[in-house]
Amino acid sequence: MREVMIIIRREFLERVRTRAFVLGTIAFPVFMVAVFVLPRVMADGPVERHLAFVDESGTGIGDRFEDFVALGEATGSGNRYTLERVPGTFAMLRDSLNARVQREEFDGYVVLPADLMTSNRIMFRARNIGSEQVVRDLRNAATEAVQAERLRAAGLDRADMTELLKRVEVDDAAITGSGAEGRSAESTFIFAYIVAFLIYFITAVYGASVLRSVLEEKTNRIAEVLVSSAHASRLMLGKVVGVGSAALFQVAIWTVAIVVMATRSDLIAEGIGVPPEAFAALSIPASQAVLFILYFALGFLLFAALFAAAGAALTSEQEAQSVQMPLMLPLFLPLLVSFRVTAEPMSTMARVLGIFPLTSPLTMPMRIAAASIPPGEIALSLGLLALGLLVMSWIGGKVFRIGILSTGARPSLREIVRWIREA
Amino acid sequence: MEHTLLIENVTKRFATTLAVDDLSLAVPRGTIYGILGPNGAGKTTTLRMVMDIIVPDSGRVSLLGGDPHRDRAVLRRVGYLPEERGLYKKMKVIDAIVFFAELKGMDRRSAKSDVLAWLERMDLGKWANAKVETLSRGMQQKCQFIATVVFQPDLLILDEPHSGLDPVNQEVLRDTIFQVRDEGRTVVLSTHNMPQAEAMCESVCIIAGGRKIVDGRVRELKRENRANRFVLEFDTPSPQVERFMHSSPLFRNRSREGPLWHVELADGADPRSVLREATGLDVQVARFEHVEPSLHEIFVEHVTSAARAGREVARA
């Protein structure tokens, strides 16, 4: 056991002391916050447009349209517009308007045609048509103006009608096993996705690190010296646990950061100018957190054992690169179907992926976050995962033991099977 | 316990080749023992079997009185320097060496101070906190040697310890190996450098093609293998000497190197009659010496004759 501790310590320190670890620890939360906050902060920031306005409708709709656009009441996007009325018909003005837009006197022009009430169509030309919000704003303002005119013609008041036609919002929230109300649908998906992505990210990064360091020991013949002091299976155990503890340490730092952020979310939300609900996804019930960590730990060990065996069987960095991706595929698969899994957590696909040991470490946290899963199903999934881990350690240990000391060409698959049988 | 290491009738076959063929050898305690042989002779395979890195197909290895395959504890008392060296590149020199020392059972604190002392001794003191990858190959090799020896093993197994070292460092390493031996430890080293082996080893085993060619104490090997070769030197040159050296039927071969005559006696010729006749000449004999063959000559002689025998067997 003493050797295992010495190896764990070395593996842990070697990873934690690197600049990459420090940068990664800081960069990941920053990246996550950016993913959440940036779209809200940067989503189509308010723009200003100076537009020429040709009104052929002549029914008073034009005035209303002008008011709606200028006030920004109908649009509500925060964009600011100044309209400059140009007298005359479009057919007459067309060339001069185009020229003036090209000279940058205007950003563009809007035409309300004479048959607006029947054609339901206005015209917008601009140098830069890129912002969809501008088109939406103009459509809303014209629609409101036309509707108001129609209501007036029918003898109705627009303010009353707005009140009568008000849209209904859905207040959605999941009901958890204990009967309490959980988070909303959007928030659930985001939360489940974060947890799954985090498990994937950590397992992939640290799993690859296990593979590469086993390969280094093998190609440098460090392994020969190591196994003359510690049995190969202890070497593998120390490596997997050592790398795993570095990964857990990083997760622990992030968890602390998240807890601090969650308790201070009001202040932070205010500071960066987003609604406090944006952080709702960050609060995790304790029972779920325990399950997540359990799935993460077992899943990580399973894949780490797989990667350790792969590292011992391979002979060069190039081979490692080509093998890494296929090995990671079962881990990655649940992320590809994450939308389906969180939307239909009780579907057959979600259940199957949740029970199979190679895919359950990512699938189950997503399902648990999205719905209350029967405890029996969780127990079965965890049991199979633990069993899978034992089988993988047993097989991986054999491949590791022989592979780490073998020299020469890369073994064929048949040869690896022979190692497993003979070792 | 007579022997630190005993190998008995060990055979190891890889897919198509017989790497080690019925090899036996015995390493006495407290000596430096050389396993010599050309490239591909089976030296490294033999050492790897001793370290239980590969398992022999048949035969027995006894290491410090135990079986390394059954009782791994004996391996803790053995320092092993593999042929291809490697330390963790990203670690500090001191940490990398202390790690191996700890695995061999030292506690961290005493390992640290001992490693520092060794680094000073090997002229690497100021590199203790540098990363391994910043060191030259020769320096890394010295570091790895420290990792092999710092935990005071009873037996050192060094696979080609001198390869890749410059002459100055070769000398440093040689002196250190002598010191280790003087402290009562046993050293087994493999090499194909014969002059080096001759300068260091008390006993050797020469192998080729996986088979033992000859083994024993170097002094005895030399005595047993000396041929009919002598060196003769006279005080001053003289025509009489010249005539004697060229015409005497006692010599089969002669060549002159300054004042020295290298001669090979004719079959059946008695060295004593050579001396008798030489002392009858007009100048004094300054030296008459039976030449011992170098390890290199023994090696070449035995390896080629073994190869010849092998060919004859094949022809028969």
XYZ file of C-alpha atoms in Angstrom:
739
model
C 0.000 0.000 0.000
C 2.932 2.285 0.734
C 4.097 2.140 -2.909
C 0.594 2.987 -4.093
C 0.551 6.092 -1.915
C 3.958 7.192 -3.219
C 2.761 6.765 -6.798
C -0.533 8.568 -6.101
C 1.377 11.472 -4.595
C 3.675 11.753 -7.596
C 0.875 11.568 -10.155
C -1.171 14.125 -8.218
C 1.648 16.628 -7.800
C 2.888 16.222 -11.358
C -0.523 17.306 -12.653
C -1.481 19.907 -10.086
C 1.833 21.723 -10.322
C 1.588 22.411 -14.044
C 0.657 25.758 -15.534
C -2.003 23.963 -17.584
C -3.781 22.881 -14.401
C -3.852 26.407 -12.978
C -4.990 27.904 -16.273
C -7.588 25.182 -16.797
C -8.966 25.656 -13.308
C -9.485 29.348 -13.957
C -10.439 29.118 -17.618
C -13.277 26.626 -17.335
C -15.571 28.648 -15.011
C -14.786 31.778 -16.982
C -15.742 29.925 -20.152
C -18.945 28.637 -18.570
C -19.948 32.067 -17.320
C -19.186 33.471 -20.741
C -21.434 30.866 -22.387
C -24.317 31.957 -20.149
C -23.825 35.622 -19.722
C -22.373 36.774 -23.013
C -25.417 35.979 -25.180
C -27.584 37.959 -22.791
C -25.187 40.868 -22.632
C -24.253 40.942 -26.284
C -27.494 39.737 -27.903
C -28.056 42.349 -30.622
C -27.057 45.377 -28.638
C -29.213 48.440 -29.427
C -28.493 50.002 -32.822
C -29.338 53.387 -34.268
C -30.770 53.811 -37.765
C -31.434 56.981 -39.674
C -34.023 56.121 -42.320
C -35.796 57.991 -45.074
C -39.564 57.467 -45.070
C -41.844 57.556 -48.109
C -45.534 57.428 -47.247
C -47.901 56.654 -50.137
C -50.631 55.136 -47.936
C -52.120 58.484 -47.087
C -54.627 57.113 -44.619
C -53.005 58.278 -41.404
C -51.280 54.933 -41.001
C -48.010 56.644 -41.834
C -48.229 58.975 -38.834
C -48.980 56.111 -36.534
C -46.153 54.047 -38.012
C -43.803 56.973 -37.506
C -44.840 57.297 -33.864
C -44.509 53.580 -33.160
C -41.064 53.433 -34.706
C -39.828 56.611 -33.069
C -41.184 55.746 -29.618
C -39.931 52.212 -29.818
C -43.165 51.262 -28.099
C -44.229 48.599 -30.539
C -40.751 47.290 -31.104
C -39.477 47.029 -27.546
C -36.007 46.035 -28.762
C -34.247 49.152 -27.528
C -33.152 50.064 -31.060
C -33.440 53.758 -31.861
C -34.742 55.090 -35.155
C -35.053 58.536 -36.655
C -37.375 58.765 -39.664
C -37.110 61.570 -42.146
C -40.230 62.010 -44.262
C -39.472 62.511 -47.945
C -42.462 63.906 -49.875
C -43.413 62.332 -53.237
C -44.069 58.835 -54.611
C -41.559 56.022 -54.577
C -41.533 55.639 -58.347
C -40.431 59.251 -58.547
C -37.945 59.179 -55.680
C -36.381 55.794 -56.215
C -33.166 56.829 -57.951
C -32.469 59.791 -55.721
C -33.155 57.718 -52.568
C -30.802 55.011 -53.713
C -28.164 57.615 -54.421
C -28.603 59.299 -51.047
C -28.338 55.945 -49.241
C -25.139 55.287 -51.162
C -23.839 58.723 -50.126
C -24.613 57.631 -46.546
C -27.092 60.439 -45.927
C -29.428 57.666 -44.738
C -28.866 54.118 -43.537
C -31.863 53.088 -45.692
C -35.447 53.883 -46.504
C -38.930 52.569 -45.750
C -41.852 52.788 -48.170
C -45.484 52.385 -47.123
C -47.220 51.656 -50.469
C -50.660 52.976 -51.439
C -52.245 49.518 -51.285
C -50.819 48.759 -47.839
C -54.226 47.888 -46.322
C -54.816 45.148 -48.881
C -51.304 44.020 -49.786
C -50.056 43.836 -46.177
C -46.597 44.659 -47.415
C -44.104 47.445 -46.802
C -40.721 47.934 -48.358
C -37.362 48.344 -46.653
C -34.086 48.977 -48.415
C -30.807 49.575 -46.632
C -27.067 49.403 -47.084
C -26.828 46.906 -44.277
C -29.729 44.485 -44.018
C -27.855 42.240 -41.525
C -29.692 43.005 -38.302
C -32.824 40.924 -38.199
C -34.038 42.864 -35.199
C -34.362 45.998 -37.344
C -36.546 44.140 -39.857
C -38.587 42.721 -36.965
C -39.009 46.175 -35.426
C -40.269 47.635 -38.703
C -42.630 44.701 -39.223
C -44.046 45.073 -35.711
C -44.512 48.818 -36.039
C -46.227 48.489 -39.452
C -48.418 45.638 -38.200
C -49.514 47.615 -35.158
C -50.201 50.677 -37.301
C -52.254 48.707 -39.822
C -54.135 46.814 -37.084
C -54.914 50.063 -35.273
C -56.289 51.508 -38.499
C -58.439 48.426 -39.069
C -59.696 48.509 -35.475
C -60.524 52.187 -35.840
C -62.440 51.429 -39.058
C -64.369 48.736 -37.144
C -65.117 51.197 -34.378
C -62.899 49.591 -31.717
C -60.298 51.159 -29.434
C -56.748 49.879 -29.760
C -55.862 50.147 -26.055
C -58.850 47.987 -25.117
C -58.020 45.457 -27.767
C -54.423 45.174 -26.613
C -55.682 44.354 -23.144
C -58.167 41.806 -24.536
C -55.624 40.080 -26.783
C -52.831 39.795 -24.225
C -50.736 36.606 -24.621
C -50.577 33.932 -21.923
C -47.171 32.871 -20.494
C -46.408 29.330 -19.231
C -44.734 29.093 -15.835
C -42.928 25.751 -16.132
C -41.120 23.782 -13.461
C -40.300 20.104 -12.916
C -41.713 18.276 -9.905
C -38.963 16.472 -8.001
C -39.224 13.153 -6.199
C -39.872 14.822 -2.878
C -42.782 16.687 -4.377
C -41.084 20.055 -4.341
C -40.940 22.174 -7.455
C -37.656 22.135 -9.292
C -36.270 24.287 -11.985
C -37.815 25.264 -15.295
C -37.497 23.350 -18.571
C -34.850 25.562 -20.116
C -32.919 25.709 -16.903
C -33.124 21.903 -16.522
C -31.660 21.263 -19.932
C -28.859 23.723 -19.382
C -28.100 22.310 -15.970
C -28.134 18.681 -17.156
C -25.975 19.606 -20.099
C -23.414 21.387 -17.917
C -23.104 18.422 -15.582
C -22.774 15.940 -18.454
C -20.350 18.132 -20.325
C -18.241 18.610 -17.216
C -18.016 14.853 -16.625
C -17.158 14.309 -20.280
C -14.572 17.080 -20.292
C -12.778 15.946 -17.140
C -12.829 12.266 -18.087
C -11.558 13.000 -21.582
C -8.777 15.337 -20.471
C -7.551 13.283 -17.533
C -8.153 9.950 -19.266
C -5.950 11.070 -22.131
C -3.405 12.147 -19.533
C -3.390 8.621 -18.056
C -2.865 7.139 -21.508
C -0.012 9.457 -22.361
C 1.829 9.070 -19.081
C 1.623 5.256 -19.220
C 2.977 5.473 -22.740
C 5.804 7.739 -21.543
C 6.766 5.278 -18.831
C 6.702 2.455 -21.314
C 8.737 4.113 -24.062
C 11.248 5.626 -21.605
C 11.702 2.279 -19.863
C 10.785 3.974 -16.585
C 8.353 1.093 -16.310
C 11.198 -1.437 -16.022
C 12.534 0.336 -12.975
C 9.057 0.863 -11.542
C 7.940 -2.754 -11.741
C 11.131 -3.877 -10.086
C 9.974 -1.863 -7.048
C 6.187 -2.116 -7.192
C 3.909 -4.724 -8.706
C 2.358 -3.639 -12.011
C -1.200 -3.772 -10.698
C -0.290 -1.388 -7.865
C 1.416 0.841 -10.364
C -1.770 1.015 -12.403
C -3.929 1.576 -9.322
C -1.660 4.373 -8.117
C -1.673 6.031 -11.496
C -5.435 5.896 -12.003
C -6.227 7.063 -8.483
C -3.501 9.711 -8.540
C -4.729 11.238 -11.778
C -8.315 10.897 -10.562
C -7.561 12.771 -7.372
C -6.047 15.619 -9.374
C -9.283 15.718 -11.406
C -11.421 15.645 -8.242
C -9.325 18.427 -6.774
C -10.047 20.576 -9.799
C -13.770 19.784 -9.595
C -13.716 20.643 -5.886
C -12.251 24.066 -6.658
C -14.976 24.668 -9.228
C -17.675 23.486 -6.837
C -16.518 25.949 -4.207
C -16.512 28.680 -6.836
C -20.043 27.749 -7.901
C -21.327 27.687 -4.311
C -19.838 31.107 -3.696
C -21.352 32.368 -6.926
C -24.739 30.867 -6.076
C -24.888 32.524 -2.663
C -23.809 35.818 -4.164
C -25.695 35.474 -7.422
C -27.817 38.609 -6.871
C -24.761 40.795 -6.561
C -22.996 39.176 -9.482
C -26.091 39.328 -11.668
C -26.422 43.005 -10.909
C -22.726 43.579 -11.541
C -22.762 42.115 -15.035
C -26.272 43.260 -15.834
C -28.229 40.007 -16.222
C -31.413 38.906 -14.448
C -30.719 36.870 -11.278
C -32.630 33.921 -12.765
C -29.684 33.378 -15.079
C -27.923 31.725 -12.163
C -30.811 29.500 -11.162
C -29.202 26.658 -13.094
C -26.255 26.699 -10.710
C -28.028 25.568 -7.545
C -27.868 21.782 -7.041
C -29.819 19.745 -4.479
C -27.422 17.803 -2.233
C -28.841 14.352 -3.084
C -28.297 14.979 -6.786
C -24.803 16.295 -6.183
C -23.867 13.048 -4.399
C -25.148 10.965 -7.324
C -23.331 13.140 -9.832
C -20.057 12.733 -7.968
C -20.639 8.978 -7.697
C -21.250 8.637 -11.438
C -18.308 10.861 -12.177
C -15.936 8.926 -9.897
C -16.969 5.455 -11.107
C -17.101 6.561 -14.734
C -13.727 8.205 -14.503
C -12.092 5.125 -12.951
C -13.648 2.901 -15.618
C -12.325 4.969 -18.487
C -8.987 5.588 -16.758
C -8.474 1.819 -16.463
C -9.315 1.486 -20.159
C -6.869 4.238 -21.056
C -4.118 2.818 -18.844
C -4.425 -0.540 -20.610
C -4.448 1.189 -23.996
C -1.340 3.187 -23.083
C 0.460 -0.006 -22.092
C -0.505 -1.810 -25.302
C 0.499 0.983 -27.676
C 4.004 1.918 -28.704
C 3.952 5.517 -29.957
C 2.306 8.896 -29.588
C 0.836 8.700 -33.109
C -0.897 5.430 -32.324
C -2.232 6.977 -29.144
C -3.789 9.822 -31.091
C -5.588 7.516 -33.481
C -6.861 5.220 -30.726
C -7.983 7.927 -28.299
C -11.043 9.019 -30.282
C -12.681 5.586 -30.770
C -12.158 4.788 -27.084
C -13.828 8.041 -26.107
C -16.830 7.478 -28.382
C -19.113 5.641 -25.915
C -18.439 8.379 -23.410
C -19.291 11.068 -25.931
C -22.412 9.395 -27.357
C -24.840 10.576 -24.624
C -23.781 14.174 -25.262
C -24.804 13.817 -28.903
C -28.306 12.797 -27.867
C -28.428 14.992 -24.772
C -31.447 16.902 -26.057
C -33.475 13.709 -26.443
C -32.318 12.339 -23.102
C -33.309 15.449 -21.147
C -36.537 15.980 -23.088
C -37.616 12.318 -22.717
C -35.706 11.013 -19.682
C -37.955 7.929 -19.443
C -37.723 6.898 -23.103
C -36.292 3.523 -24.039
C -33.152 5.083 -25.481
C -32.486 7.133 -22.346
C -33.046 4.042 -20.191
C -30.741 1.802 -22.229
C -27.974 4.415 -22.325
C -28.478 4.904 -18.600
C -27.922 1.246 -17.782
C -25.004 0.394 -20.085
C -21.823 0.986 -18.008
C -19.855 2.872 -20.667
C -22.625 5.379 -21.381
C -24.315 5.611 -17.987
C -21.791 8.001 -16.369
C -23.032 10.790 -18.668
C -26.605 9.674 -19.331
C -27.751 9.172 -15.750
C -26.756 12.625 -14.421
C -28.700 14.154 -17.323
C -31.757 12.018 -16.597
C -31.533 12.660 -12.860
C -31.352 16.383 -13.486
C -34.331 16.285 -15.841
C -36.761 14.040 -13.975
C -37.128 11.980 -10.846
C -35.785 8.539 -11.777
C -37.005 5.496 -9.801
C -34.385 4.600 -7.152
C -34.406 0.979 -8.381
C -33.259 2.077 -11.793
C -30.488 4.223 -10.316
C -29.361 1.325 -8.129
C -29.282 -1.049 -11.121
C -27.335 1.445 -13.197
C -24.824 2.116 -10.413
C -24.470 -1.599 -9.720
C -23.737 -2.375 -13.361
C -21.315 0.533 -13.525
C -19.430 -0.793 -10.483
C -19.400 -4.264 -12.023
C -18.160 -2.811 -15.305
C -15.396 -1.052 -13.407
C -14.297 -4.314 -11.778
C -14.257 -6.184 -15.089
C -12.390 -3.352 -16.783
C -9.789 -3.176 -13.996
C -9.311 -6.929 -14.192
C -8.882 -7.060 -17.950
C -7.067 -3.725 -18.115
C -4.710 -4.839 -15.346
C -3.686 -7.896 -17.347
C -3.077 -5.953 -20.528
C -1.228 -3.314 -18.523
C 0.971 -5.853 -16.758
C 2.228 -7.428 -19.963
C 2.008 -4.430 -22.251
C 4.009 -2.018 -20.113
C 7.099 -4.237 -20.339
C 6.720 -5.488 -23.870
C 8.966 -4.061 -26.531
C 8.914 -4.041 -30.290
C 5.930 -3.816 -32.582
C 2.415 -2.947 -31.495
C 0.531 -6.090 -30.501
C -2.375 -7.199 -32.631
C -5.832 -7.493 -31.105
C -5.466 -11.263 -31.093
C -2.209 -10.968 -29.176
C -3.879 -8.741 -26.569
C -6.586 -11.356 -26.132
C -3.812 -13.886 -25.566
C -2.291 -11.602 -22.882
C -5.644 -11.430 -21.121
C -5.961 -15.212 -21.164
C -2.431 -15.962 -20.064
C -1.675 -13.262 -17.516
C 25.188 -17.628 1.042
C 28.006 -18.114 -1.449
C 26.602 -16.261 -4.387
C 24.664 -13.071 -4.737
C 23.242 -14.168 -8.053
C 22.932 -17.662 -9.426
C 21.571 -18.459 -12.869
C 21.045 -22.134 -13.649
C 20.274 -23.530 -17.093
C 18.117 -20.591 -18.068
C 16.555 -20.586 -21.519
C 14.396 -17.935 -23.136
C 12.945 -18.207 -26.616
C 11.194 -15.380 -28.419
C 8.923 -16.027 -31.375
C 11.640 -16.964 -33.855
C 14.919 -16.656 -31.975
C 16.575 -18.406 -29.104
C 17.658 -15.366 -27.064
C 19.252 -17.212 -24.158
C 20.238 -20.857 -24.444
C 20.858 -22.966 -21.334
C 22.867 -20.268 -19.585
C 24.390 -20.776 -16.156
C 26.530 -18.396 -14.166
C 27.371 -17.551 -10.584
C 28.182 -14.102 -9.221
C 30.265 -14.162 -6.010
C 29.372 -11.635 -3.327
C 31.277 -8.362 -3.099
C 32.734 -8.476 -6.585
C 32.258 -6.713 -9.881
C 30.999 -9.210 -12.420
C 30.869 -8.545 -16.137
C 28.520 -10.117 -18.637
C 30.271 -9.640 -21.944
C 29.185 -10.299 -25.448
C 28.607 -8.815 -28.871
C 25.382 -6.985 -29.691
C 22.424 -9.332 -29.598
C 24.225 -11.913 -27.503
C 21.424 -12.054 -24.928
C 22.943 -9.818 -22.215
C 19.917 -7.597 -21.734
C 17.493 -10.520 -21.906
C 19.473 -12.258 -19.184
C 19.420 -9.206 -16.919
C 15.699 -8.703 -17.533
C 15.056 -12.275 -16.464
C 17.060 -11.663 -13.316
C 14.832 -8.640 -12.591
C 11.677 -10.709 -13.268
C 10.743 -8.363 -16.099
C 10.504 -11.364 -18.373
C 10.046 -14.928 -17.218
C 12.473 -17.632 -18.408
C 11.013 -20.579 -20.337
C 13.065 -22.930 -18.217
C 15.867 -22.805 -15.683
C 16.221 -21.130 -12.340
C 17.263 -17.700 -11.114
C 18.316 -17.220 -7.509
C 18.751 -13.619 -6.450
C 20.125 -12.743 -2.997
C 19.096 -16.240 -1.969
C 15.482 -15.826 -3.131
C 13.394 -16.385 -6.228
C 12.557 -12.946 -7.678
C 9.458 -14.341 -9.376
C 7.960 -15.645 -6.136
C 9.377 -13.238 -3.604
C 9.380 -9.724 -4.989
C 10.856 -8.376 -1.757
C 14.356 -9.362 -2.929
C 13.983 -6.967 -5.859
C 13.776 -4.146 -3.303
C 17.412 -4.782 -2.462
C 18.516 -4.595 -6.093
C 19.338 -1.416 -7.990
C 18.648 -1.788 -11.707
C 19.883 0.521 -14.456
C 18.181 -0.525 -17.699
C 19.898 -0.227 -21.049
C 17.509 2.430 -22.338
C 17.263 5.033 -19.637
C 14.483 7.305 -18.704
C 13.447 9.571 -15.893
C 10.264 11.603 -15.708
C 11.158 14.531 -17.952
C 8.894 17.096 -16.346
C 10.025 16.485 -12.761
C 12.736 18.257 -10.850
C 15.932 16.212 -10.724
C 15.801 15.839 -6.951
C 12.096 14.869 -6.899
C 12.526 12.319 -9.679
C 15.368 10.529 -7.891
C 13.708 10.739 -4.458
C 10.565 9.167 -5.961
C 12.471 6.041 -7.006
C 14.322 5.924 -3.687
C 10.994 6.053 -1.826
C 9.613 3.215 -3.923
C 12.619 1.181 -2.845
C 11.720 1.800 0.780
C 13.593 4.947 1.848
C 11.699 7.587 3.762
C 11.394 10.893 1.974
C 13.516 13.012 4.255
C 16.602 10.810 4.377
C 16.208 10.087 0.661
C 16.299 13.811 -0.002
C 19.515 14.463 1.911
C 21.214 11.355 0.510
C 20.260 12.261 -3.038
C 21.619 15.774 -2.551
C 24.898 14.338 -1.294
C 25.099 12.050 -4.312
C 24.318 14.902 -6.709
C 27.194 16.890 -5.191
C 29.444 13.905 -5.505
C 28.544 13.480 -9.176
C 29.060 17.200 -9.801
C 25.344 17.815 -10.362
C 24.630 19.755 -7.155
C 23.494 22.921 -8.840
C 21.044 21.002 -11.050
C 19.053 19.562 -8.148
C 16.081 21.848 -8.747
C 16.272 21.896 -12.552
C 13.799 19.916 -14.598
C 15.128 16.593 -15.856
C 14.465 17.536 -19.494
C 16.871 20.488 -19.252
C 19.809 18.154 -18.503
C 22.078 16.647 -21.138
C 21.820 12.911 -21.792
C 25.028 12.239 -19.919
C 23.800 14.165 -16.884
C 20.466 12.348 -16.957
C 22.353 9.102 -17.047
C 24.308 10.046 -13.940
C 21.040 10.988 -12.236
C 19.617 7.613 -13.074
C 22.723 5.951 -11.729
C 22.147 7.828 -8.458
C 18.576 6.522 -8.407
C 20.010 3.023 -8.824
C 22.505 3.268 -5.992
C 21.190 5.785 -3.433
C 19.038 3.340 -1.473
C 22.106 1.213 -0.728
C 21.097 -1.945 -2.549
C 22.972 -5.171 -1.898
C 23.259 -5.746 -5.632
C 23.607 -3.324 -8.529
C 22.620 -4.488 -11.994
C 23.894 -2.109 -14.647
C 23.050 -2.706 -18.295
C 25.722 -1.004 -20.431
C 26.405 1.629 -17.765
C 29.058 3.473 -19.736
C 27.334 3.870 -23.072
C 26.650 7.497 -23.863
C 29.052 8.924 -21.277
C 32.066 11.044 -22.130
C 35.500 9.815 -20.945
C 35.538 12.079 -17.873
C 32.155 10.838 -16.709
C 33.047 7.256 -17.563
C 35.885 7.626 -15.100
C 33.598 9.179 -12.466
C 31.213 6.277 -12.894
C 34.001 3.722 -12.737
C 35.372 5.158 -9.507
C 31.883 5.147 -8.004
C 31.347 1.517 -8.965
C 34.667 0.630 -7.304
C 33.550 2.479 -4.195
C 30.274 0.590 -4.118
C 32.191 -2.649 -4.397
C 34.569 -1.580 -1.608
C 31.540 -1.064 0.643
C 30.837 -4.765 0.236
C 28.107 -4.599 -2.384
C 27.981 -6.681 -5.543
C 27.891 -5.212 -9.026
C 26.808 -6.999 -12.190
C 27.348 -5.054 -15.381
C 26.937 -5.869 -19.020
C 29.140 -4.395 -21.697
C 30.676 -5.072 -25.055
C 33.604 -2.823 -24.218
C 36.388 -5.293 -23.382
C 39.107 -2.915 -22.127
C 36.567 -1.442 -19.730
C 35.480 -4.845 -18.485
C 39.125 -5.849 -18.069
C 39.808 -2.743 -15.996
C 36.810 -3.264 -13.717
C 35.657 -6.846 -13.429
C 37.052 -9.525 -11.166
C 34.981 -12.168 -12.930
C 33.289 -12.299 -16.284
C 30.993 -14.434 -18.348
C 31.341 -14.159 -22.100
C 28.215 -15.017 -24.044
C 27.426 -15.091 -27.746
C 24.281 -16.180 -29.519
C 22.628 -16.712 -26.146
C 25.187 -19.335 -25.053
C 27.954 -19.108 -22.542
C 31.340 -19.201 -24.258
C 33.544 -19.034 -21.193
C 33.356 -17.703 -17.655
C 35.479 -17.359 -14.543
C 37.822 -15.026 -12.739
C 39.585 -12.704 -15.134
C 43.045 -13.531 -13.757
C 42.496 -17.259 -14.187
C 40.951 -16.863 -17.595
C 44.019 -14.986 -18.724
C 46.361 -17.561 -17.343
C 44.425 -20.425 -18.879
C 44.196 -18.723 -22.212
C 47.681 -17.441 -22.652
C 49.182 -18.845 -25.812
C 52.836 -19.432 -26.678
C 53.547 -15.756 -26.825
C 56.469 -14.028 -25.158
C 58.252 -10.710 -25.117
C 62.017 -10.556 -25.287
C 64.131 -7.459 -24.715
C 67.903 -7.046 -24.884
C 69.970 -4.276 -23.333
C 71.415 -3.059 -26.634
C 70.944 -4.110 -30.231
C 73.553 -6.486 -31.669
C 74.000 -8.457 -34.900
C 74.213 -11.675 -32.911
C 70.792 -11.061 -31.395
C 69.476 -10.177 -34.809
C 70.722 -13.446 -36.243
C 69.441 -15.497 -33.330
C 65.997 -13.981 -33.428
C 65.600 -14.564 -37.157
C 67.069 -18.032 -37.470
C 66.293 -19.918 -34.254
C 63.873 -22.808 -34.879
C 62.398 -22.151 -31.441
C 60.285 -19.306 -32.851
C 57.390 -19.675 -35.191
C 56.768 -15.965 -35.492
C 58.592 -12.850 -34.511
C 58.062 -9.134 -34.885
C 59.999 -6.181 -33.644
C 58.662 -3.113 -31.919
C 61.485 -0.767 -30.887
C 63.683 -2.733 -28.469
C 60.945 -5.342 -27.938
C 60.654 -8.640 -29.739
C 57.178 -10.217 -29.815
C 57.570 -13.909 -30.471
C 55.440 -16.979 -30.706
C 57.184 -20.222 -29.813
C 57.212 -23.156 -32.192
C 55.111 -26.145 -31.175
C 56.862 -28.129 -28.480
C 59.503 -25.479 -27.904
C 60.430 -25.016 -24.246
C 60.562 -21.423 -22.976
C 63.469 -22.439 -20.768
C 65.626 -23.320 -23.798
C 64.806 -19.931 -25.286
C 66.022 -18.261 -22.128
C 69.099 -20.478 -22.007
C 70.140 -19.657 -25.566
C 69.368 -15.973 -25.187
C 71.544 -15.630 -22.117
C 74.442 -17.102 -24.165
C 74.382 -14.154 -26.587
C 76.743 -11.177 -26.463
C 74.273 -8.722 -24.813
C 72.242 -9.061 -21.652
C 68.610 -10.108 -21.604
C 66.607 -7.265 -20.040
C 63.204 -8.918 -20.125
C 61.658 -12.301 -20.871
C 57.969 -12.464 -20.234
C 55.088 -14.785 -20.940
C 52.410 -12.539 -22.481
C 48.886 -12.829 -21.132
C 46.135 -12.282 -23.630
C 43.810 -9.321 -23.187
C 40.155 -9.998 -22.480
C 39.513 -8.734 -25.962
C 41.752 -11.412 -27.457
C 40.171 -14.126 -25.344
C 36.776 -12.878 -26.398
C 37.577 -12.772 -30.113
C 39.309 -16.124 -29.975
C 36.461 -17.874 -28.189
C 33.660 -16.238 -30.091
C 35.188 -17.053 -33.468
C 36.063 -20.613 -32.519
C 32.559 -21.128 -31.131
C 31.176 -19.835 -34.404
C 33.472 -22.166 -36.317
C 32.396 -25.116 -34.195
C 28.804 -24.155 -34.801
C 29.362 -24.150 -38.553
C 31.080 -27.546 -38.407
C 28.200 -28.980 -36.425
C 25.863 -27.580 -39.009
C 27.871 -29.148 -41.816
C 28.075 -32.576 -40.179
